[in-house]
Short mmCIF file of C-alpha atoms in Angstrom, two decimals:
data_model
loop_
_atom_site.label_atom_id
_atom_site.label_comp_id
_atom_site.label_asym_id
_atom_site.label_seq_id
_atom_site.Cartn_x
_atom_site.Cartn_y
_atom_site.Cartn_z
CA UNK C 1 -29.03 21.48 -18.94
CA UNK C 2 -25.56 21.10 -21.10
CA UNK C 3 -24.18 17.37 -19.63
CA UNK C 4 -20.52 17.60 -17.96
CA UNK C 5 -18.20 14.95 -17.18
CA UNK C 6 -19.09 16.15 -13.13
CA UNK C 7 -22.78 15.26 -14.00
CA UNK C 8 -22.13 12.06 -15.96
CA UNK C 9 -20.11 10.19 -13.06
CA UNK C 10 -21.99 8.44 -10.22
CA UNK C 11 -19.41 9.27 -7.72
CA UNK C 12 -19.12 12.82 -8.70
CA UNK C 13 -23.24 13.53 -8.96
CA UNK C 14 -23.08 11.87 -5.18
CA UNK C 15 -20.68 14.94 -3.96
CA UNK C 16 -22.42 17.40 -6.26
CA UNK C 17 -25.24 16.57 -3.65
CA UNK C 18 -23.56 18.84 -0.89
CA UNK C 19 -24.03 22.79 -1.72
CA UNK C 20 -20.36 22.86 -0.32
CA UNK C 21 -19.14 21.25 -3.50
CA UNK C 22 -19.79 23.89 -6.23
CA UNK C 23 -16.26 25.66 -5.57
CA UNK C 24 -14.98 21.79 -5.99
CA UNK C 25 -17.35 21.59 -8.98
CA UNK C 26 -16.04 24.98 -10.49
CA UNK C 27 -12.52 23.71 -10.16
CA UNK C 28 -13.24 20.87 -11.81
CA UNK C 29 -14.57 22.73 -14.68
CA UNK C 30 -12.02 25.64 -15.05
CA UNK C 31 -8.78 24.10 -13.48
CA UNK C 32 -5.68 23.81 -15.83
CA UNK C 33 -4.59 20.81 -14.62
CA UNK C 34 -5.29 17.50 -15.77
CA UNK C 35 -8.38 15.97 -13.31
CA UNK C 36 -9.43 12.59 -13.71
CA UNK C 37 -11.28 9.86 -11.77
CA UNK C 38 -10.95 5.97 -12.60
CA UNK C 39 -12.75 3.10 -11.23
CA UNK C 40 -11.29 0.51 -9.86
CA UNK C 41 -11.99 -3.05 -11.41
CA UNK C 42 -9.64 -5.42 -10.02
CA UNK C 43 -5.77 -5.31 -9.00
CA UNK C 44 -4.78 -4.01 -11.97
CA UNK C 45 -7.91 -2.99 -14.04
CA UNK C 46 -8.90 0.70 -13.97
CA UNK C 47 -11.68 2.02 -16.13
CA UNK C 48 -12.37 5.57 -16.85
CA UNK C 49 -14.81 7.28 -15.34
CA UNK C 50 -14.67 10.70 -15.55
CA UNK C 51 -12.56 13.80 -17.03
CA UNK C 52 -12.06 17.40 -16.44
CA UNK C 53 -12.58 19.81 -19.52
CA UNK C 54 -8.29 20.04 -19.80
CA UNK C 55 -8.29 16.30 -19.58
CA UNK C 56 -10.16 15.68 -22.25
CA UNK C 57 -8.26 18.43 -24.39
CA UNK C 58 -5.78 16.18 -23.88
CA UNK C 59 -7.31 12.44 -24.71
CA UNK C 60 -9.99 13.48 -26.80
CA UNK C 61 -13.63 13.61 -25.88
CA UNK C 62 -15.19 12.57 -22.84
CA UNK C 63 -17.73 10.21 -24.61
CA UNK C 64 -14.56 8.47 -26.23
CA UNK C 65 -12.53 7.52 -23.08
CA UNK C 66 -15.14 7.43 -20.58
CA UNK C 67 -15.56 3.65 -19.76
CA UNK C 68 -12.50 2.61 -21.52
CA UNK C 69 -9.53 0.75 -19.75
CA UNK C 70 -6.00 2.91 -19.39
CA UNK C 71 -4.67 0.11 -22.15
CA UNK C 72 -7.17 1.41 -24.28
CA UNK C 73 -6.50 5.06 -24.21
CA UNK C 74 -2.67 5.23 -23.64
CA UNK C 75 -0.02 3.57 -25.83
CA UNK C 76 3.02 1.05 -23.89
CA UNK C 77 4.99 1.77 -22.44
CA UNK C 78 3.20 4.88 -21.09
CA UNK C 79 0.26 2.61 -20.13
CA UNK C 80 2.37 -0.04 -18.37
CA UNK C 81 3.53 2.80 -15.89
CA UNK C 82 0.00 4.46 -14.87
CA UNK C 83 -1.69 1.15 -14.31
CA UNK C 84 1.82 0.68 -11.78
CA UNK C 85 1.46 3.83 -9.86
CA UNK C 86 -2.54 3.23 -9.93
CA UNK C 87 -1.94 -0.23 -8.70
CA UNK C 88 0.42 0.77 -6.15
CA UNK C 89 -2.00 3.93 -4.39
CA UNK C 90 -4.82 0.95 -4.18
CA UNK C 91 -2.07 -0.87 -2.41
CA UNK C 92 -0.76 1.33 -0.16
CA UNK C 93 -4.41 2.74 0.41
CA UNK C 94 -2.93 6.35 0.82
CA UNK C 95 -2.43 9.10 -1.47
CA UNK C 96 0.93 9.08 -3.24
CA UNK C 97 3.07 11.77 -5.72
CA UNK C 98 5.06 10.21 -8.92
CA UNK C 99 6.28 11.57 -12.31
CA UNK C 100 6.37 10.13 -15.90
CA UNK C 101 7.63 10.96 -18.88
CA UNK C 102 5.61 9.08 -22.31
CA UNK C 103 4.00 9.74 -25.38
CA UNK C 104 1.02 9.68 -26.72
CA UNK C 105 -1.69 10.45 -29.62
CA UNK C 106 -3.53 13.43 -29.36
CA UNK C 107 -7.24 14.12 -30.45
CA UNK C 108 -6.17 15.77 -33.59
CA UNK C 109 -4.23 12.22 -33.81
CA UNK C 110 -0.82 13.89 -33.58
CA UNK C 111 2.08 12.27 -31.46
CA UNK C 112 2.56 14.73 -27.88
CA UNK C 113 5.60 14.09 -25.47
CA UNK C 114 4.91 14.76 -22.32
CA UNK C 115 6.19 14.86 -18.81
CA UNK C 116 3.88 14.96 -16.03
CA UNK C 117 3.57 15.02 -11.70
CA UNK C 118 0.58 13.57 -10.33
CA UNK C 119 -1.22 13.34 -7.29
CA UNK C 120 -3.52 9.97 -6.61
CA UNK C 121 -5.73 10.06 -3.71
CA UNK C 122 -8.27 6.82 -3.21
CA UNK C 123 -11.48 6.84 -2.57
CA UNK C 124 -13.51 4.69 -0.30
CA UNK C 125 -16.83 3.27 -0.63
CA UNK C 126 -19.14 2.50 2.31
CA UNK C 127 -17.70 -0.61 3.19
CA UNK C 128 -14.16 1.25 3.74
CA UNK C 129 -12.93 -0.84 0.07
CA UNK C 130 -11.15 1.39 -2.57
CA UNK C 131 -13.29 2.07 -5.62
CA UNK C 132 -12.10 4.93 -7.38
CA UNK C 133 -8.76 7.09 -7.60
CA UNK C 134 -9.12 11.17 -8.25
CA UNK C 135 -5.84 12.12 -9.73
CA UNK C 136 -4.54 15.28 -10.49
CA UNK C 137 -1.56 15.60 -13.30
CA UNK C 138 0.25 18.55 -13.92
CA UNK C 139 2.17 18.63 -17.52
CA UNK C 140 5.78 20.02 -16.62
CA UNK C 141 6.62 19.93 -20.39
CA UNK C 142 3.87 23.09 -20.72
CA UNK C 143 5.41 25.04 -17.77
CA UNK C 144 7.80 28.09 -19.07
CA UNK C 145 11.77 27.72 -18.84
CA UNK C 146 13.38 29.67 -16.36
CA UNK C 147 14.83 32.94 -18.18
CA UNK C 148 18.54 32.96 -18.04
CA UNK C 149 20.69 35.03 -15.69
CA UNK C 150 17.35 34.60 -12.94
CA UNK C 151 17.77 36.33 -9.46
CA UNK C 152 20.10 34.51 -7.83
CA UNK C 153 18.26 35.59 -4.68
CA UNK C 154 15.58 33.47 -5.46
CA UNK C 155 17.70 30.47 -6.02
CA UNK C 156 19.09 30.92 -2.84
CA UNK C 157 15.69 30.95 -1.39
CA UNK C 158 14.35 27.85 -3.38
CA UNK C 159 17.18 26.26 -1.91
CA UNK C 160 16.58 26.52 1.44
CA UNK C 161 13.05 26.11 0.98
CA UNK C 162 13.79 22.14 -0.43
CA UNK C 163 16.53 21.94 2.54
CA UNK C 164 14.02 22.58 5.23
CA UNK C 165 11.36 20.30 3.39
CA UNK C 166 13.75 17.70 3.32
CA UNK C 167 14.51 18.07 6.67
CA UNK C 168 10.99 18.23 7.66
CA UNK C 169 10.02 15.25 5.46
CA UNK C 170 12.97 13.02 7.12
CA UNK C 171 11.60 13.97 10.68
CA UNK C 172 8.26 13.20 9.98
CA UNK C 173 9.33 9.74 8.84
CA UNK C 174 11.14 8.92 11.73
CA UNK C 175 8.43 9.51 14.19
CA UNK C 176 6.02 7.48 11.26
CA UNK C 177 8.79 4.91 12.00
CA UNK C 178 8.95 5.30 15.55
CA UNK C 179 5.05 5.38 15.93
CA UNK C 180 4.40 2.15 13.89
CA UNK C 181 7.39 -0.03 14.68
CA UNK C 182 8.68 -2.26 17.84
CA UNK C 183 11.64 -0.03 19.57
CA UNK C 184 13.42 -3.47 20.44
CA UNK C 185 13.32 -5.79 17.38
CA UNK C 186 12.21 -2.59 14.70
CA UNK C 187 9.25 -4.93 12.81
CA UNK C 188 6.27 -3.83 12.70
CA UNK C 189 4.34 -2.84 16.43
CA UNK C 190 1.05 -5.19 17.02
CA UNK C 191 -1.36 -1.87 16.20
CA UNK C 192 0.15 -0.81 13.34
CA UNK C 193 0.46 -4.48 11.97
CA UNK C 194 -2.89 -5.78 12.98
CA UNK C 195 -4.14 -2.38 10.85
CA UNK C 196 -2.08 -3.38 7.71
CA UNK C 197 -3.67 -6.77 8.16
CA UNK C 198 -7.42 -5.58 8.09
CA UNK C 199 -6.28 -4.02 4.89
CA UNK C 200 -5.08 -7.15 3.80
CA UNK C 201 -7.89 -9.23 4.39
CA UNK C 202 -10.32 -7.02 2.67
CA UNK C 203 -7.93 -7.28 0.03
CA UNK C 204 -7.71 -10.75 -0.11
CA UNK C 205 -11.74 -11.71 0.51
CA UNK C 206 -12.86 -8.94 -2.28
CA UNK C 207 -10.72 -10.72 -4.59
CA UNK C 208 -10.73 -14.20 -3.58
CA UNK C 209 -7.22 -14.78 -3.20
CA UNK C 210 -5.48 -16.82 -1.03
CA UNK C 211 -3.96 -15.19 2.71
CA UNK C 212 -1.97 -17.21 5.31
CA UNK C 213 -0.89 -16.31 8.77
CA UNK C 214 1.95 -17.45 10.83
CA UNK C 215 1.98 -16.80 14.43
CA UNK C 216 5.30 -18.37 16.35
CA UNK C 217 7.48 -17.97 19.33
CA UNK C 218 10.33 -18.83 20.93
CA UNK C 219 10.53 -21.94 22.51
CA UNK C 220 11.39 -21.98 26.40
CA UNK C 221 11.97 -18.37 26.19
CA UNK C 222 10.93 -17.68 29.86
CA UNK C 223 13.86 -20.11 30.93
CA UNK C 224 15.94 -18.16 28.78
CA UNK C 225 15.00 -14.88 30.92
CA UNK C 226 15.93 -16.63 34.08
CA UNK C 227 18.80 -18.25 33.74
CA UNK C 228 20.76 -15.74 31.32
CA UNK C 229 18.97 -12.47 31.88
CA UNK C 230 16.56 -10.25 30.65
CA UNK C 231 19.48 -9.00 28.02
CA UNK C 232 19.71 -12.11 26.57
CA UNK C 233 16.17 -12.64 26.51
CA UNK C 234 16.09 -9.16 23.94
CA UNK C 235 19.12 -10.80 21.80
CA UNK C 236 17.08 -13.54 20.72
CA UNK C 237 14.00 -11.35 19.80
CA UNK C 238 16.32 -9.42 17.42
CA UNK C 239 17.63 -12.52 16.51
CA UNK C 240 14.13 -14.03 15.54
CA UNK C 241 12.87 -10.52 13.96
CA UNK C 242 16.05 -10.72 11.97
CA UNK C 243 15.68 -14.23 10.72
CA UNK C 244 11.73 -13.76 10.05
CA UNK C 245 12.76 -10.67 7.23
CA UNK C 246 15.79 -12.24 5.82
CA UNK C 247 13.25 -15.65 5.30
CA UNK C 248 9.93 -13.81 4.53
CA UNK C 249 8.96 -12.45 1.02
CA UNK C 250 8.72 -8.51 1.00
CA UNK C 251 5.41 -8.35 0.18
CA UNK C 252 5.07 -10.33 3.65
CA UNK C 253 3.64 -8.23 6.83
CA UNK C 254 5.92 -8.68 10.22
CA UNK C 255 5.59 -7.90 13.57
CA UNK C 256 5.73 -8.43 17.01
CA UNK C 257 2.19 -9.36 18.39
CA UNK C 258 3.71 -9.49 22.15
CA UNK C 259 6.34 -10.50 24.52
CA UNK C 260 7.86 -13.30 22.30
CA UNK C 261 5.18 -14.16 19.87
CA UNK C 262 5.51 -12.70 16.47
CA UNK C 263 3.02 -12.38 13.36
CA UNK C 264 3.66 -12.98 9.76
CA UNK C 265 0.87 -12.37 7.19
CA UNK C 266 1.51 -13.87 3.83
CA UNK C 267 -0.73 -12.37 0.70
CA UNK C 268 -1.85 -15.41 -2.31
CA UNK C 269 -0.24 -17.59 -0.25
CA UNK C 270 -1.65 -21.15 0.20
CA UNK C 271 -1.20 -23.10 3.36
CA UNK C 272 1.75 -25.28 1.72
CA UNK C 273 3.40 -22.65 0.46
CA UNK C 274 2.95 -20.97 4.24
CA UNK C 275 4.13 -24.06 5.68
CA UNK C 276 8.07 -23.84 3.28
CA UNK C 277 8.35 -20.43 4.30
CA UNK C 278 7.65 -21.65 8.05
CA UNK C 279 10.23 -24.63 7.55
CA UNK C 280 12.85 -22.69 5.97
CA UNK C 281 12.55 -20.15 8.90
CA UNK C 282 12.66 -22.86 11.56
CA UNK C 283 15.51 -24.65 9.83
CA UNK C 284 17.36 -21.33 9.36
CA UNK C 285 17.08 -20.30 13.14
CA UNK C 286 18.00 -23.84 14.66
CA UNK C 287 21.42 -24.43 12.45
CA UNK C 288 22.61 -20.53 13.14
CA UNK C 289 21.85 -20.94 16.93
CA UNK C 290 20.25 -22.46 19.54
CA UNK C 291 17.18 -21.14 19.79
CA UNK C 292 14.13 -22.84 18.39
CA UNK C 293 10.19 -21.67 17.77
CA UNK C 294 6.91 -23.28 17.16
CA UNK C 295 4.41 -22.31 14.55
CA UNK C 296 0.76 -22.21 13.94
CA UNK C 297 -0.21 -21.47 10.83
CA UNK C 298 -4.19 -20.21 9.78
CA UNK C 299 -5.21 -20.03 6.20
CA UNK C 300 -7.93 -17.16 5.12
CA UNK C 301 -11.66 -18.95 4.91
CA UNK C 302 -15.10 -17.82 3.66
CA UNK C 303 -16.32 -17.10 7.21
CA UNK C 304 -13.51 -15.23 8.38
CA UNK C 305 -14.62 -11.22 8.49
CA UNK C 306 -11.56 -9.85 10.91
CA UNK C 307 -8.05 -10.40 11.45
CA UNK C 308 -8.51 -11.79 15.02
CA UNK C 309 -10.43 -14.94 13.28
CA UNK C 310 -7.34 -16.06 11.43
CA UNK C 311 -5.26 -15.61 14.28
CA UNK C 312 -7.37 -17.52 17.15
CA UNK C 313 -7.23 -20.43 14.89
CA UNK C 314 -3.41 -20.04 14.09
CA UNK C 315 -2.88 -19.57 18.30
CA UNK C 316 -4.74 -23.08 19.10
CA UNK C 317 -2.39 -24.20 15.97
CA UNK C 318 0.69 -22.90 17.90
CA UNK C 319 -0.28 -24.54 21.36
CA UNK C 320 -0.58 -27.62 19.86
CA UNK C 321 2.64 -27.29 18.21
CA UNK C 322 3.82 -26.60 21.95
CA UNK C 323 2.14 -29.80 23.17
CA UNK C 324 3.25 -32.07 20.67
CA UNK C 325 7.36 -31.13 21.60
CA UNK C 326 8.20 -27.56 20.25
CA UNK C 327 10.21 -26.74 17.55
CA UNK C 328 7.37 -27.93 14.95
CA UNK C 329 5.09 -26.37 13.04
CA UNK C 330 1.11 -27.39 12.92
CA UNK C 331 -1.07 -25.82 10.01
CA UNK C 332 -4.63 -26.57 8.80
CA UNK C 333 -3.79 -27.99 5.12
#
């Protein structure tokens, strides 16, 4: 039986299993578009694994660029940009859309200038970690000019059709917003962040890096309730969730676990390093007002398999912080 790129790649002979996927298989084989699936090696090492017939009309033969790095098949800077957008779908863990423009040497060794739209869409492995992308690239260079003098009725109708996308698009994204952030202090809700932390530890253990996180509140905030009102009590949330982003990193995770405690989740961060972001943040809230909030901070270890370890120990951190005066911050070095 003649070998195809479908039959040559693990993940692809797994799906082939399912009767279901010889349409997927026949797309894969007569599809114009560019089809390609890459393995992921590390945060920002992709390899190769498979190709679609129009692909590999492209790039050259399969045999050639299966198993080679993107650095190895596509010149800089045009390499430097796919390994971003195929670094940044791992991170986000969600299918995402971008467009690039590059060149690059063809099979018959001639220089091509392209400009392409591509769809990346990860795919999981058993334990729920990302191990390959399927991407889909459509080469806008190839796609016929629009003749002059075109209907102008159609123009009117493509133009409406992107204004009710975009409308669509922006009111989809602000109930995402409203579904995954805190209506009073707008960081992160405790579901939505405790999710993005999962990610983040599986992140973080698969490539032994270093995670950190920072639980706090606000010290005598009950008194602060009582004696100036419940109004004043939601000022100096805001306040806090204010201070916490214009202090944290942006690569940081924020939210609001509940009533006055709040969550920070540092990526390769070390427990000193944890401990001057926690410092500046204290020092930052106490000279702009008169609040003040104690820390516990947790550092990722070995055993830790779930979010909820790192912050048990970072909660007993906090209460101690509590015991020994407030406004201090206690973190396992």
């Amino acid at each position: 039986m003649h070998q195809t790129p479908w039959m040559t790649s693990d993940i692809l002979s797994r799906l082939n299993a399912n009767a279901g996927m010889l349409l997927v298989r026949s797309l894969w084989e007569y599809c114009p578009e560019h089809m390609f699936i890459v393995r992921v090696e590390g945060p920002t090492d992709f390899v190769i694994e498979a190709m679609n017939p129009t692909r590999q009309a492209m790039l050259g033969n399969d045999t050639v660029a299966i198993g080679k790095r993107i650095e190895q098949l596509l010149p800089p800077p045009l390499c430097h940009g796919v390994i971003a957008n195929l670094s940044r779908c791992v991170e986000c863990g969600s299918p995402i859309r971008y467009e690039e423009e590059g060149g690059y040497i063809d099979r018959n060794g001639i220089y091509q200038q392209g400009h392409w739209q591509t769809l990346l869409v990860p795919i999981t492995d058993q334990e729920g970690y990302i191990s390959h992308l399927f991407g889909v690239s459509r080469d806008m260079s190839q796609l016929p000019e629009q003749p002059v003098g075109a209907n102008p009725d159609s123009k009117e109708f493509e133009r409406r059709v992107h204004e009710r996308t975009a409308e669509l698009v922006a009111a989809n994204e602000h109930l995402t917003h409203l579904a995954t952030h805190d209506s009073l202090t707008d960081i992160y809700n405790r579901r939505y962040l405790l999710e993005l932390a999962e990610q983040e530890l599986r992140r973080a253990s698969r490539y032994e890096q270093s995670l950190c996180l920072m639980m706090l509140d606000i010290d005598h905030f009950k008194e602060i309730n009582d004696t100036e009102g419940h109004l004043s009590g939601d000022e100096a949330l805001r306040r806090v969730a204010r201070t916490i982003l214009a202090t944290v990193r942006e690569c940081d995770l924020v939210g609001r676990y509940g009533g006055d405690e709040f969550i920070i989740l540092m990526p390769q961060t070390t427990a000193d390093g944890a401990r001057e972001i926690a410092e500046r943040l204290r020092r930052t809230l106490t000279q702009a007002s008169s609040l003040t909030i104690s820390i516990g901070i947790a550092s990722l270890e070995p055993t830790d398999h779930f979010v909820v370890d790192l912050i048990h120990r970072a909660d007993n951190l906090l209460l101690q912080a509590k015991r020994n005066g407030r406004n201090r911050i206690e973190y396992a070095a």
